[in-house]
């Protein structure tokens, strides 16, 4: 993958996706501990 994505929104999208993933994981852990 030598081609760099020129779309600046992609970085923000990845960051939001990662944050959402972490939030979901924390929610699952919280439910499991209840």
C-alpha angles and dihedrals in degrees: 000000000000094000114096117214107242093198107108091196090066093072091051090046092052091048092051091046092051091047091050090048091052091048091051091048091051090049091052092049090048091051091047091053094051 
